[in-house]
Each structure stands twice: as structure tokens, then as C-alpha cells.
Coordinates of C-alpha atoms and ligand atoms in Angstrom, one line a residue:
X1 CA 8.9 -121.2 -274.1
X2 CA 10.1 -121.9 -270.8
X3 CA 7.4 -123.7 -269.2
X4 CA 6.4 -124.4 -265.1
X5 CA 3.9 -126.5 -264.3
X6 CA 2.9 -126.9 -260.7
X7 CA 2.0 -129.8 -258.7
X8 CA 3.0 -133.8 -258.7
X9 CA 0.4 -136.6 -259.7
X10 CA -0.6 -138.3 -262.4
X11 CA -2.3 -135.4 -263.9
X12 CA 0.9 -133.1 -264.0
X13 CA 2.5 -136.1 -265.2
X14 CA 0.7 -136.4 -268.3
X15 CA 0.6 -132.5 -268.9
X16 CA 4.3 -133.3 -268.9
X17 CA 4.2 -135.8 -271.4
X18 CA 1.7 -133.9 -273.5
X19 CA 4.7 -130.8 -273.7
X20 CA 7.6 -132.6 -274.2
X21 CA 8.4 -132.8 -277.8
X22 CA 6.7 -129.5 -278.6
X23 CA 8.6 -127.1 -280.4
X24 CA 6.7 -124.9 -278.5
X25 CA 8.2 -126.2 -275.4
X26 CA 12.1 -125.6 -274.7
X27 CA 12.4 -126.5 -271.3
X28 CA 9.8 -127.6 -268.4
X29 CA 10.1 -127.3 -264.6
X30 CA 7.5 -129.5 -262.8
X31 CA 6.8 -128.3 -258.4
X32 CA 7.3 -130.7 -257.1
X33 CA 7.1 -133.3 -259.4
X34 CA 7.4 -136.8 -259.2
X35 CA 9.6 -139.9 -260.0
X36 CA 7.7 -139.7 -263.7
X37 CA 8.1 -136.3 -264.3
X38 CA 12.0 -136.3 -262.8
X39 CA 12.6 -138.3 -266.4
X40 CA 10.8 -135.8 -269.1
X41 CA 11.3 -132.7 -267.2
X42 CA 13.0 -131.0 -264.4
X43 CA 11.6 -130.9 -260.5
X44 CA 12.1 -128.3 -258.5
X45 CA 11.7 -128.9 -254.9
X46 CA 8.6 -126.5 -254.4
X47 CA 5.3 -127.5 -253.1
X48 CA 2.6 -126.8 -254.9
X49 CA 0.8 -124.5 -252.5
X50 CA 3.9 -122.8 -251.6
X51 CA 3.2 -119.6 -253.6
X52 CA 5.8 -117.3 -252.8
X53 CA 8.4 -119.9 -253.4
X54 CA 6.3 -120.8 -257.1
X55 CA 6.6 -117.0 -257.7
X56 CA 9.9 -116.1 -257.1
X57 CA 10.9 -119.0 -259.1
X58 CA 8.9 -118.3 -262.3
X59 CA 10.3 -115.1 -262.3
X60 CA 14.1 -115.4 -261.3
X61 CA 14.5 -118.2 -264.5
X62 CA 12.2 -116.1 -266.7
X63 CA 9.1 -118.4 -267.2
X64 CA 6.9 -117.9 -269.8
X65 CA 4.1 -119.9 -269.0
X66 CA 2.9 -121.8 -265.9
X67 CA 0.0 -124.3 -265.9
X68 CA -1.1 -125.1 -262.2
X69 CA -2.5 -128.9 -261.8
X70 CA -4.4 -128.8 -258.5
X71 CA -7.0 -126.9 -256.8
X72 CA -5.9 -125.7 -254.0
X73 CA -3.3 -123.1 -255.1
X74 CA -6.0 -121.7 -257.4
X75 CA -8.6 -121.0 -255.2
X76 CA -5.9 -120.0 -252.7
X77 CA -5.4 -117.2 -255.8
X78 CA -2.2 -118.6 -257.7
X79 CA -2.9 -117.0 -260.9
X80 CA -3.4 -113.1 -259.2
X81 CA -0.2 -113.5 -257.8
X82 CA 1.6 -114.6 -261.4
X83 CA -0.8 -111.8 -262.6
X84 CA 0.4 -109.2 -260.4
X85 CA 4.0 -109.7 -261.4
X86 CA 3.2 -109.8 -264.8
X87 CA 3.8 -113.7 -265.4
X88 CA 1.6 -115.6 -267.7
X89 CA -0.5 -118.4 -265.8
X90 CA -2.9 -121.3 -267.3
X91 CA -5.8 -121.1 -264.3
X92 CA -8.9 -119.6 -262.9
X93 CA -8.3 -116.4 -260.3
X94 CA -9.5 -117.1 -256.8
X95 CA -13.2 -115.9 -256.8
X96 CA -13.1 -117.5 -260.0
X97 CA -12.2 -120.6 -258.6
X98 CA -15.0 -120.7 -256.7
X99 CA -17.0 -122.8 -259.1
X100 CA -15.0 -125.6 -257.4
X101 CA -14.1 -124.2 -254.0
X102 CA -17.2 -124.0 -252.8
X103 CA -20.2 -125.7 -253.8
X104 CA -22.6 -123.1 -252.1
X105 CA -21.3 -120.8 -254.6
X106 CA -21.6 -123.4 -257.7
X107 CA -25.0 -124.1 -256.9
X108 CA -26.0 -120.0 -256.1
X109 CA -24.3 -119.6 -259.6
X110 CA -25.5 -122.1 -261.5
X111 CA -29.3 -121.3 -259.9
X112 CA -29.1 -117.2 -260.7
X113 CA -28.0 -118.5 -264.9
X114 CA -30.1 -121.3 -265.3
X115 CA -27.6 -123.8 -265.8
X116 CA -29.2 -127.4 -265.2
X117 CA -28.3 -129.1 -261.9
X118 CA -30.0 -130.9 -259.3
X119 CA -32.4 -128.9 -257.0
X120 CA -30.6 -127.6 -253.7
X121 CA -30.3 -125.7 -250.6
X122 CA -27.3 -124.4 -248.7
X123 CA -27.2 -124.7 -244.8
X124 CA -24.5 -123.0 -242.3
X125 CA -23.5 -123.9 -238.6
X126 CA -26.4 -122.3 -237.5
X127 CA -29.6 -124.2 -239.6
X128 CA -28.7 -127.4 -238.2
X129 CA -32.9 -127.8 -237.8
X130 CA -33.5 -126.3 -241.1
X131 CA -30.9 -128.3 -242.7
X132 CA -33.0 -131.4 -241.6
X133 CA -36.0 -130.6 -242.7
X134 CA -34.9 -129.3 -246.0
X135 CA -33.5 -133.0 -246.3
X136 CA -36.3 -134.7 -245.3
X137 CA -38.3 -132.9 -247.9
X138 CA -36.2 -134.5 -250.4
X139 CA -36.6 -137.8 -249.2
X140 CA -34.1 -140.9 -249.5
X141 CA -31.3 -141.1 -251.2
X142 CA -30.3 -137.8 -250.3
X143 CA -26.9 -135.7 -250.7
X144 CA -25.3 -134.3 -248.3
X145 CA -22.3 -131.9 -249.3
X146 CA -19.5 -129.9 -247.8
X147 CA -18.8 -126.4 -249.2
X148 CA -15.5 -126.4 -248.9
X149 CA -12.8 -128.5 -250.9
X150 CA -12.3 -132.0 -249.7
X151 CA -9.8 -134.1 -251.8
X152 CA -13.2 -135.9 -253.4
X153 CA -14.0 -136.9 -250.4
X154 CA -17.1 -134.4 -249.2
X155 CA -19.8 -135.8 -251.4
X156 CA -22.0 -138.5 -248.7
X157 CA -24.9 -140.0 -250.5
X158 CA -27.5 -140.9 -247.5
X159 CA -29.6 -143.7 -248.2
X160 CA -32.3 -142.8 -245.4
X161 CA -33.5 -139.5 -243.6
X162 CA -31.7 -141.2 -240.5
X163 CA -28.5 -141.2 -242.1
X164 CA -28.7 -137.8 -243.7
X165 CA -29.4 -136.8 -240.3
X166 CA -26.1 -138.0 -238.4
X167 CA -23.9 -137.0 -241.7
X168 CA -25.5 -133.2 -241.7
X169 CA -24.4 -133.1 -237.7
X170 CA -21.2 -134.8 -238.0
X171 CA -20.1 -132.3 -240.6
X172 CA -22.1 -128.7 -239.0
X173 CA -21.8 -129.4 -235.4
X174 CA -18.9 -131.8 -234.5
X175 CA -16.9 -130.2 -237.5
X176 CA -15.7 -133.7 -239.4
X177 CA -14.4 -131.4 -242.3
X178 CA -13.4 -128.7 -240.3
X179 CA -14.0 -125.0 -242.1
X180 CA -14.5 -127.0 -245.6
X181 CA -17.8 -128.0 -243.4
X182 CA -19.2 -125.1 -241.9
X183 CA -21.5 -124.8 -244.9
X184 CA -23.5 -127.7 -246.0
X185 CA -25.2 -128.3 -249.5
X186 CA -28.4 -130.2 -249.9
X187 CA -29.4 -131.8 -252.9
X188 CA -31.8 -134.1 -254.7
X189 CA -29.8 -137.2 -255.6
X190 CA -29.6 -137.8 -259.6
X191 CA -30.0 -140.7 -261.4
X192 CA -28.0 -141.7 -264.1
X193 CA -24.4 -142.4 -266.1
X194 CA -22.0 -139.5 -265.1
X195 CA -19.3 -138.4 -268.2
X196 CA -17.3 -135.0 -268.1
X197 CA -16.8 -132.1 -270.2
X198 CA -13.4 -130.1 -270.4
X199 CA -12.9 -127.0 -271.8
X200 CA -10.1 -124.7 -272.0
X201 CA -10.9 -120.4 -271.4
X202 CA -9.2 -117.5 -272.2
X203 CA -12.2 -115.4 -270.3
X204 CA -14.1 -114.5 -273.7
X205 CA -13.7 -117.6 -275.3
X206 CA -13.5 -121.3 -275.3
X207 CA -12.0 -124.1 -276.8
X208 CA -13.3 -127.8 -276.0
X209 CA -11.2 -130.5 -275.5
X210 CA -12.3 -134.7 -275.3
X211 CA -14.7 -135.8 -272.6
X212 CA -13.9 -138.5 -270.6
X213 CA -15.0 -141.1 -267.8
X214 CA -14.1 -141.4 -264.7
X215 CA -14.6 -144.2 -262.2
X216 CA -14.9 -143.0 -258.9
X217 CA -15.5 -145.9 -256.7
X218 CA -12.8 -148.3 -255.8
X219 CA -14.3 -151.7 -256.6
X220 CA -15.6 -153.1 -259.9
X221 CA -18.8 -152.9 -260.8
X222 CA -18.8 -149.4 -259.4
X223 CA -18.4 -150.7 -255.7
X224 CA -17.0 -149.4 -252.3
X225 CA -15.5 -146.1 -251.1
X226 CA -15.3 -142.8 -253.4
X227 CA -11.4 -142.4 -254.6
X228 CA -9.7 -139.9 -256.6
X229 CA -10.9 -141.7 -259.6
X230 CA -9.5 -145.6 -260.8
X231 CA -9.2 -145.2 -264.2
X232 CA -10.4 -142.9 -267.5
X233 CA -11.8 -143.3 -270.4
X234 CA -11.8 -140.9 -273.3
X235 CA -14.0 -140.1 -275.3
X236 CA -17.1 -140.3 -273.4
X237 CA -19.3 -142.6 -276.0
X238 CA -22.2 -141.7 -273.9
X239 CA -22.1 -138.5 -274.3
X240 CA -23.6 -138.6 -277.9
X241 CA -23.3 -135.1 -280.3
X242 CA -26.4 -133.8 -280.1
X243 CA -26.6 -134.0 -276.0
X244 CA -22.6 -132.4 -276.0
X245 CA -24.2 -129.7 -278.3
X246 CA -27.3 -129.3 -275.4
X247 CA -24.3 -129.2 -272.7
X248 CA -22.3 -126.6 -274.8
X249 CA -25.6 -124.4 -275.0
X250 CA -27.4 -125.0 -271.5
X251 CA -24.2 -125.1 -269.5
X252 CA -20.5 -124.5 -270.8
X253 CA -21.8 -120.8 -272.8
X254 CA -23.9 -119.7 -269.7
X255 CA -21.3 -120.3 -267.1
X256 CA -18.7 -118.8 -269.3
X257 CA -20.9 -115.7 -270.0
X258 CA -22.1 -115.5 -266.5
X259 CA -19.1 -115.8 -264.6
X260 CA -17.7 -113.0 -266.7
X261 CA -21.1 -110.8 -266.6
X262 CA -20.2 -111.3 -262.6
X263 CA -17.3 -109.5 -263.1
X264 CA -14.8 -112.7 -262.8
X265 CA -14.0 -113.9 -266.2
X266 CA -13.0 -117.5 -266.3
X267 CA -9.8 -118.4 -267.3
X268 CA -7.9 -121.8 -267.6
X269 CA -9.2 -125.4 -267.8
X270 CA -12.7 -125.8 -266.7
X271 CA -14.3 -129.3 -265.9
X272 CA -17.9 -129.7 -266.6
X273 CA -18.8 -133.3 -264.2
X274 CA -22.7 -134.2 -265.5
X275 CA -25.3 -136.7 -264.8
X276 CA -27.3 -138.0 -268.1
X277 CA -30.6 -138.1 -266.3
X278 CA -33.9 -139.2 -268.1
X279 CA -35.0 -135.4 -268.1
X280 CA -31.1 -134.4 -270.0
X281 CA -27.8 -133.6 -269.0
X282 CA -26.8 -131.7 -265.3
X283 CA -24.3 -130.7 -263.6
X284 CA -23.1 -132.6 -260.7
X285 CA -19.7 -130.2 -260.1
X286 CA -17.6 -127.7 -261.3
X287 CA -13.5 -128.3 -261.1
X288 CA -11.7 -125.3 -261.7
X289 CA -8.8 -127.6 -262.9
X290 CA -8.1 -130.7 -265.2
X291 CA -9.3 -133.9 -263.8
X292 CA -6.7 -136.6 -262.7
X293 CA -6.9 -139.2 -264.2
X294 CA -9.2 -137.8 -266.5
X295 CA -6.1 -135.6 -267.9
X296 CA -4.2 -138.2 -268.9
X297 CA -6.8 -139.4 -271.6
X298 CA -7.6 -136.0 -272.3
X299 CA -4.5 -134.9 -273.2
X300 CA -3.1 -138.1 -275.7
X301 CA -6.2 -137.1 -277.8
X302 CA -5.0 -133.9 -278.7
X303 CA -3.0 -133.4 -282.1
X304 CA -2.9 -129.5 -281.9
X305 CA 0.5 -129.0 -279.7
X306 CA -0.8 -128.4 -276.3
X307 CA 2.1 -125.3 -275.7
X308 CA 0.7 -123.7 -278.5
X309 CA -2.7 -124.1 -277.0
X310 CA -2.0 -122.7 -273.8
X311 CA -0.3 -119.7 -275.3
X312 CA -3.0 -118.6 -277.0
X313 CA -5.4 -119.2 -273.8
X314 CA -2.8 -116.6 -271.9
X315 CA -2.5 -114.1 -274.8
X316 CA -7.0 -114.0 -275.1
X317 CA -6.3 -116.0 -278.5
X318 CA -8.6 -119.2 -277.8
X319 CA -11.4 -117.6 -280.7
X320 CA -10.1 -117.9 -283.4
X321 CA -8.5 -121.4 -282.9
X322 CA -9.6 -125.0 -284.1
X323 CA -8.9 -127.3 -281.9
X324 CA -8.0 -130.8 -283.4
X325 CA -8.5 -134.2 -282.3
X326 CA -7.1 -137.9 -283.3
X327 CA -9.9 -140.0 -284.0
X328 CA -9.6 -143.5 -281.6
X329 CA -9.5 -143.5 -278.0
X330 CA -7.4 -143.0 -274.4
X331 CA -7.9 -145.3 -271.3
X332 CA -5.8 -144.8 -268.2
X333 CA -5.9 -147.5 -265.5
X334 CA -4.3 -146.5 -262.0
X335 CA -2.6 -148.8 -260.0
X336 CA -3.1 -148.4 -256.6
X337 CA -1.1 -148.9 -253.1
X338 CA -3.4 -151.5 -250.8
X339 CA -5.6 -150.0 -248.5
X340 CA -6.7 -147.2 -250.7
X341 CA -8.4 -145.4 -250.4
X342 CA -8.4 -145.8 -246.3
X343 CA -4.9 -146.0 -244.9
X344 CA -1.2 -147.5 -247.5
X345 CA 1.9 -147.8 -246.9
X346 CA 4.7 -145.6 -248.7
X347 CA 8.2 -146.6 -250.2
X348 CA 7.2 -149.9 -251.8
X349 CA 9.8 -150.3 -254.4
X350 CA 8.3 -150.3 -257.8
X351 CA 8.9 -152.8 -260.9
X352 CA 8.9 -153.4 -264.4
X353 CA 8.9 -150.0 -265.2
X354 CA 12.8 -150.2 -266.5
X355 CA 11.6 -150.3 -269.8
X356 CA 11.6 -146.4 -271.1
X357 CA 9.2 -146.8 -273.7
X358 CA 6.4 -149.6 -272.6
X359 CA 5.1 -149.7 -276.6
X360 CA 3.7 -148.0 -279.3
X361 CA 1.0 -145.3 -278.1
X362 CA 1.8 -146.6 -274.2
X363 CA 2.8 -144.7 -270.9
X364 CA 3.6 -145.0 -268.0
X365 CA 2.0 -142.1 -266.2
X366 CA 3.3 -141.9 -262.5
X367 CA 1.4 -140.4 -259.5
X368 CA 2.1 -141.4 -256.1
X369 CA 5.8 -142.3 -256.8
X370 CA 9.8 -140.8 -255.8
X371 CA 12.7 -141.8 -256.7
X372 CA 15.2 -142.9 -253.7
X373 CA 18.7 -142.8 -255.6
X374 CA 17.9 -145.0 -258.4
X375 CA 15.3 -146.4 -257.1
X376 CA 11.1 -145.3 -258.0
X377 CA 9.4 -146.2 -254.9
X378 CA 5.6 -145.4 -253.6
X379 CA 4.6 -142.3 -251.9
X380 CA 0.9 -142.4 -252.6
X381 CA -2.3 -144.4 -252.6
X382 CA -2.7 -143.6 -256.5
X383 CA 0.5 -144.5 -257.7
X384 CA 0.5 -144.9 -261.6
X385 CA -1.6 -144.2 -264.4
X386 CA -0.9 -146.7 -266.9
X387 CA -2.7 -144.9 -270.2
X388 CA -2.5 -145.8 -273.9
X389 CA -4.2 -144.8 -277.0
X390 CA -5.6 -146.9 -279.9
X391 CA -7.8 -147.1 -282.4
X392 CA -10.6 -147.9 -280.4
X393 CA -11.3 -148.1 -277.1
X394 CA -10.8 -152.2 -276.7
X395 CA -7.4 -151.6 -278.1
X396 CA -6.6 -149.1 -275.9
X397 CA -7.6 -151.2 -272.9
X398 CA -6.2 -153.9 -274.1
X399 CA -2.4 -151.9 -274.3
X400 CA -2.9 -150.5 -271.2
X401 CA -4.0 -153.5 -269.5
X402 CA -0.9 -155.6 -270.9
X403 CA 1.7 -152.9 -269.8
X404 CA -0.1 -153.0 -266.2
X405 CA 0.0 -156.6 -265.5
X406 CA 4.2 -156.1 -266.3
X407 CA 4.6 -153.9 -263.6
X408 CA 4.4 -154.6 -259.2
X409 CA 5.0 -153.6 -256.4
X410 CA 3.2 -155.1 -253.0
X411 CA -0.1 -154.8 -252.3
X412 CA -0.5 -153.2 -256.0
X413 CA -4.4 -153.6 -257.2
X414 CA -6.4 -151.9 -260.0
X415 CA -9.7 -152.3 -261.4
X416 CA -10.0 -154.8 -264.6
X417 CA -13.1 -153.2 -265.7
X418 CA -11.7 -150.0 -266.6
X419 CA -14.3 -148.7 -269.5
X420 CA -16.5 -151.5 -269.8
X421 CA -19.7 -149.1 -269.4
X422 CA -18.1 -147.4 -272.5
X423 CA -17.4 -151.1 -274.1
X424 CA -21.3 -152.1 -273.7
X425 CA -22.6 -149.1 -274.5
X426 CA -20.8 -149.3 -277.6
X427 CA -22.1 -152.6 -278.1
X428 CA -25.7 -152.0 -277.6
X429 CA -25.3 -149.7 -280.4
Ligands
AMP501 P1 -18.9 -134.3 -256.1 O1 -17.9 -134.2 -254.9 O2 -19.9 -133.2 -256.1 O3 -18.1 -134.4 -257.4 O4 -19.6 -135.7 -255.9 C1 -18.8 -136.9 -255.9 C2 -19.7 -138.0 -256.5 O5 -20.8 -138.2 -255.8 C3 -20.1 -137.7 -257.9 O6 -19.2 -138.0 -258.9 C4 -21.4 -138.6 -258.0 O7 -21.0 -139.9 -258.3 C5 -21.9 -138.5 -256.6 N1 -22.9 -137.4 -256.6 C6 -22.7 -136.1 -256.2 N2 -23.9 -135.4 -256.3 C7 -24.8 -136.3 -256.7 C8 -26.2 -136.1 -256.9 N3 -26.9 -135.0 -256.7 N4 -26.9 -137.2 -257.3 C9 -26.3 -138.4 -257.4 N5 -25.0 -138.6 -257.2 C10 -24.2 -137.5 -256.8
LIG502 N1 -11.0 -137.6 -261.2 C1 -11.8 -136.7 -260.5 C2 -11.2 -135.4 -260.3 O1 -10.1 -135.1 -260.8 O2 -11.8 -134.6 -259.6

């Protein structure tokens, strides 16, 4: 197969990586791309949400398959465009996408199949006073939400009624997220350790794939500003089998059945986001898309090919498929640009990546990187995902850790506690 697959972090990186090899795979485009995916595949200077260009191209070199990384070009309807000139696509159609582009609808969705998540109320421009009280009713913490996609970034946690109170008329009256903010979403605030589902869905069926961990916040110990996610751990030990079993019944089946039953059948990589509260597992978000850098410890944990999987998932074959696993475990730690997640500076030339292959069950996953002639420099705040696999998840730290502390660039940090809530849960037996 001839394979595309749009957009250029870490997580299209590690699809990459995940193809290459396959025999299922002959050769692989990447739009944009990145200075990673330059060495295992082919870029082709296309942005991601650049449809029309993404389009023409599949189809003037005869692609096969596409897989789109990102969210935007999904819920901006990617795949009905492929569709509609009969080209294969791995993704969810526009009103599909929904589950993630607009958390008014998740919520609606999730309330009208009872699908466990915490209670909610949606507020537009013109409920600024009903928005309030609906918040104080709730009490402190409270979470405040905007509709509309954000880049991670529209999720404020208010820790008084005060607070909610300035962040619900930052975002409905002086506009701080623009249209992404002209609805608000209300909800209780959940208590608990957060893990992720992922499942792959041909629109009838489903295949699941590892969970993972992310770590959202920048510093250790789960400290400071939200980010696009530190690090990744897979598989989630906290997620034991029988609570994946009640999270497969109570939430991956009904929002598989319902969104088809609603007349848009869901197709393409689905991310489940959960809080383990006291009173069970619920959802805290829907991602129409695989997480980043939750895909890159995903995907090393697969042993069926991945090409072969995402066939099947565009020719309705996902049913009758078994799905295998390696047994052991994936961390990713990203090395970041200083600054982020505020404000980093770009073109930082990058070392100790020379060596091609870093060491048995190792990559070097890049993100924010581009080459300038020879050269890989920075060009984001996320920069690399250093990921490795091993036999358990200490060993896969440990490789992952060693390959970081070989590479640099200025101002490069990363968190050293990377999957230590997965080390002491582990431990506590
Ligand atoms: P979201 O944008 O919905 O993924 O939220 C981003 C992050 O905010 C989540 O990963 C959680 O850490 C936190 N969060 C979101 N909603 C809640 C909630 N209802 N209770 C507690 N934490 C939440
Ligand atoms: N790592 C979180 C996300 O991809 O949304």
C-alpha cells in the first residue's frame, strides 16, 4: 500500500515508525512532517489542514490509505472529502468528530446514552448569569470549559466561585478563546487518577488497543501549567481488567452504538480520557484522534502490523480481528524547548541524535523539530519523544531515560518522574 499520513509531531512520528518495515507498507508520505519522519518516510510540503492540497495529492500518486494525526482537519471534515473522491481515510467524519470538537456535544451525547461522566451544564454568550449560578451550585473546585477545540489548553479548573466567575466572563464575554469560547461547559470537578482508553473503529466494530498515561502538567509531581502531555506510559497498570471490562461495557460499546444509532457511525481511532473516581470509572473527554505522546507507547506495543490493521478498519473488517499485544511496557519522555509551555524559542540546533539507532527497543521520536540542510534544529515547544519498550516498565524508563540525558540542545528540560505513579502503584501491589 501506498500510505499518507497527515500532520508533523511526535504522534505522526511514531505512526511512522510503527509502518515502516510492514510488508503492508510500500511507501509512506508524511504532511508535513518533520526532521524525524524526513528519515523513515517522505514529507511532502502540505499542511495538515490544507485539505484541498491533502486531496489532490492522495489522489494524483494513487494512495491507498491515509491516516490523519490531528484534530483539526477531522472535525474540519478531512475524511468526507477522501470519501467523496473515493479514497480510503483512517478518521472520524466531521459530525463525528464532534465527540472532541465540541464538548457541549460530548457531554449532550454522553448524557442522552448514559455513558458515565461528570454532571454538567452547557452555557452560551447569552447565560452569562445562569452560567454563574449553575457554577456556584457546584461549589469549589469547579470546571470551567470551552466548547470549542483549544490545543489542551480550554480546560480551567477554578478553585473558588470567585475565580469561576472571572474565567466564565473572560471566556463568554471578553471572548479569550474566540468562537472555540462562545459556548461554555460546566462541570463538577472529579477526583481521582486519570488513564486513557484507545480503540480503533470501523463504524460497526471495534478493536482495542493498549491504554496509556499521560502527564499533563509541566512540573514533577504533577505541578504547573497544563501542556500537550510530558511523557506516556503504556499500559495503564491502574486501569486493572475488571474496571477496562466496566469501561468497555458502560462507555466504549454505548458511544460506539450510540453514535451510529445517531446516524454518524464512528470511524477511526477513538480516545476514551477517564477519571478512576471512588464511585468507578468516567469520562473526562473524548479525542477523535490518537493521543500524542500517548501514540507513541501505544503503538510499540502492538505486534499485529499496524498497515494491516488500518486496512481492515477502511474495508469494515475490524470484527473479525484479534488484535495482539507484546507483553512488557512503552514509556515516552518529551524533551521540551524552555519556556513551555508559555513562550520558546525556535532553531536551537539539536544533539546527540547522530546515532541512527539509539539501542535495542529505543527511539528517538521527534516532534517540534526541522531539518536546516543537515542540520535538525527546534521548531516547537515539544520537541522529542524519546520512547523505548522493555520488559517492564522500570526498564523501559530506564532506556528511555539513558538515551535522553545523551541528547541537548539549550534550554532542553523534561520531567524525571515520567511513570512513577505507574512505578508505585505497581509496588503497592
Ligand atoms: P480536557 O480538556 O477536558 O481534557 O481537560 C484537561 C484536563 O483537565 C484533564 O486531563 C484533567 O486533568 C482536568 N479535568 C478536566 N475535567 C475535569 C473534571 N471534571 N474534574 C477534574 N479534572 C478535570
Ligand atoms: N496527550 C493528550 C492529547 O493528545 O490530547
Amino acid at each position: 500500500m501506498k500510505i499518507l499520513v497527515v500532520g508533523g509531531g511526535g504522534r505522526e512520528h511514531a505512526i511512522v515508525k510503527a509502518l515502516v518495515g510492514s510488508p503492508n507498507a510500500d511507501r509512506i508520505w508524511v504532511a508535513p512532517g518533520n526532521a524525524g519522519t524526513a528519515r523513515d518516510a517522505e514529507n511532502i510540503p502540505i499542511r495538515a489542514n490544507d485539505l484541498t492540497a491533502l486531496v489532490d495529492f492522495a489522489q494524483r500518486e494513487g494512495i491507498d490509505l491515509t491516516v490523519v494525526g490531528p484534530e483539526q482537519p477531522l472535525v474540519d471534515g478531512i475524511v468526507e472529502r477522501f470519501r467523496d473522491r473515493g479514497l480510503q481515510v483512517i478518521g472520524p467524519t466531521a459530525p463525528a468528530a464532534q465527540l472532541e470538537g465540541s464538548k457541549a456535544f460530548a457531554k449532550a451525547f454522553m448524557l442522552r446514552h448514559g455513558i458515565p461522566t461528570a454532571a454538567f451544564q452547557s452555557f452560551g454568550r447569552e447565560q452569562v448569569g445562569e452560567a454563574l449560578a449553575f457554577a456556584k451550585t457546584l461549589g469549589a473546585p469547579v470546571v470551567v470549559k470551552v466548547s470549542g477545540l483549544a490545543a489542551g489548553k480550554g480546560a480551567i479548573i477554578c478553585e473558588s466561585t470567585g475565580e469561576a466567575r472571572e474565567t466564565i466572563e473572560e471566556i463568554l464575554v471578553e471572548g479569550s478563546f474566540g468562537e472555540a469560547g462562545s459556548v461554555v461547559v460546566i462541570e463538577e470537578f472529579m477526583r481521582g487518577q486519570e488513564a486513557s482508553v484507545f480503540a480503533l473503529c470501523d463504524g460497526r466494530d471495534y478493536v482495542l488497543l493498549s491504554t496509556a498515561q499521560d502527564h499533563k502538567r509541566v512540573g514533577e509531581g504533577d505541578t504547573g501549567p497544563n501542556t500537550g502531555g510530558m511523557g506516556a506510559y503504556a499500559p495503564a497498570v491502574i486501569l486493572d481488567d475488571a474496571t477496562l471490562a466496566r469501561v468497555e461495557e458502560e462507555v466504549v460499546r454505548p458511544t460506539i452504538r450510540g453514535m451510529a444509532e445517531e446516524g454518524m457511525p464512528y470511524t477511526g481511532f477513538l480516545y476514551v480520557g477517564l477519571m478512576l473516581t471512588a464511585d468507578g470509572p468516567r469520562v473526562v473527554e473524548y479525542n477523535c484522534r490518537l493521543g500524542d505522546p500517548e501514540a507513541q507507547v501505544i503503538l510499540p506495543l502492538l505486534k499485529t502490523d499496524l498497515a494491516e490493521l488500518l486496512d481492515a478498519c477502511a474495508e469494515q473488517r475490524l470484527g473479525g480481528l484479534a488484535v495482539e499485544h507484546r507483553d512488557g511496557a512503552a514509556a515516552c519522555v518529551v524533551l521540551c524547548s524552555g519556556g513551555y509551555p508559555g513562550a520558546y524559542r525556535k532553531g536551537l540546533e539539536i544533539s546527540g541524535l547522530d546515532d541512527e539507532a539509539p539501542g535495542p527497543g529505543v527511539a528517538v521520536i521527534h516532534a517540534g523539530t526541522d531539518l536546516e540542510g543537515e542540520r535538525v534544529v527546534t521548531s516547537g515547544g515539544r520537541v522529542l519523544g524519546v520512547t523505548a519498550v522493555g520488559d517492564g516498565l522500570e526498564a523501559a524508563l530506564d532506556r528511555a531515560y539513558r538515551t535522553a540525558a545523551g541528547i541537548h540542545f539549550e534550554g532542553m528540560f523534561y520531567r524525571r518522574d515520567i511513570g512513577r505513579k505507574g512505578i508505585e502503584f505497581l509496588e503497592a501491589g
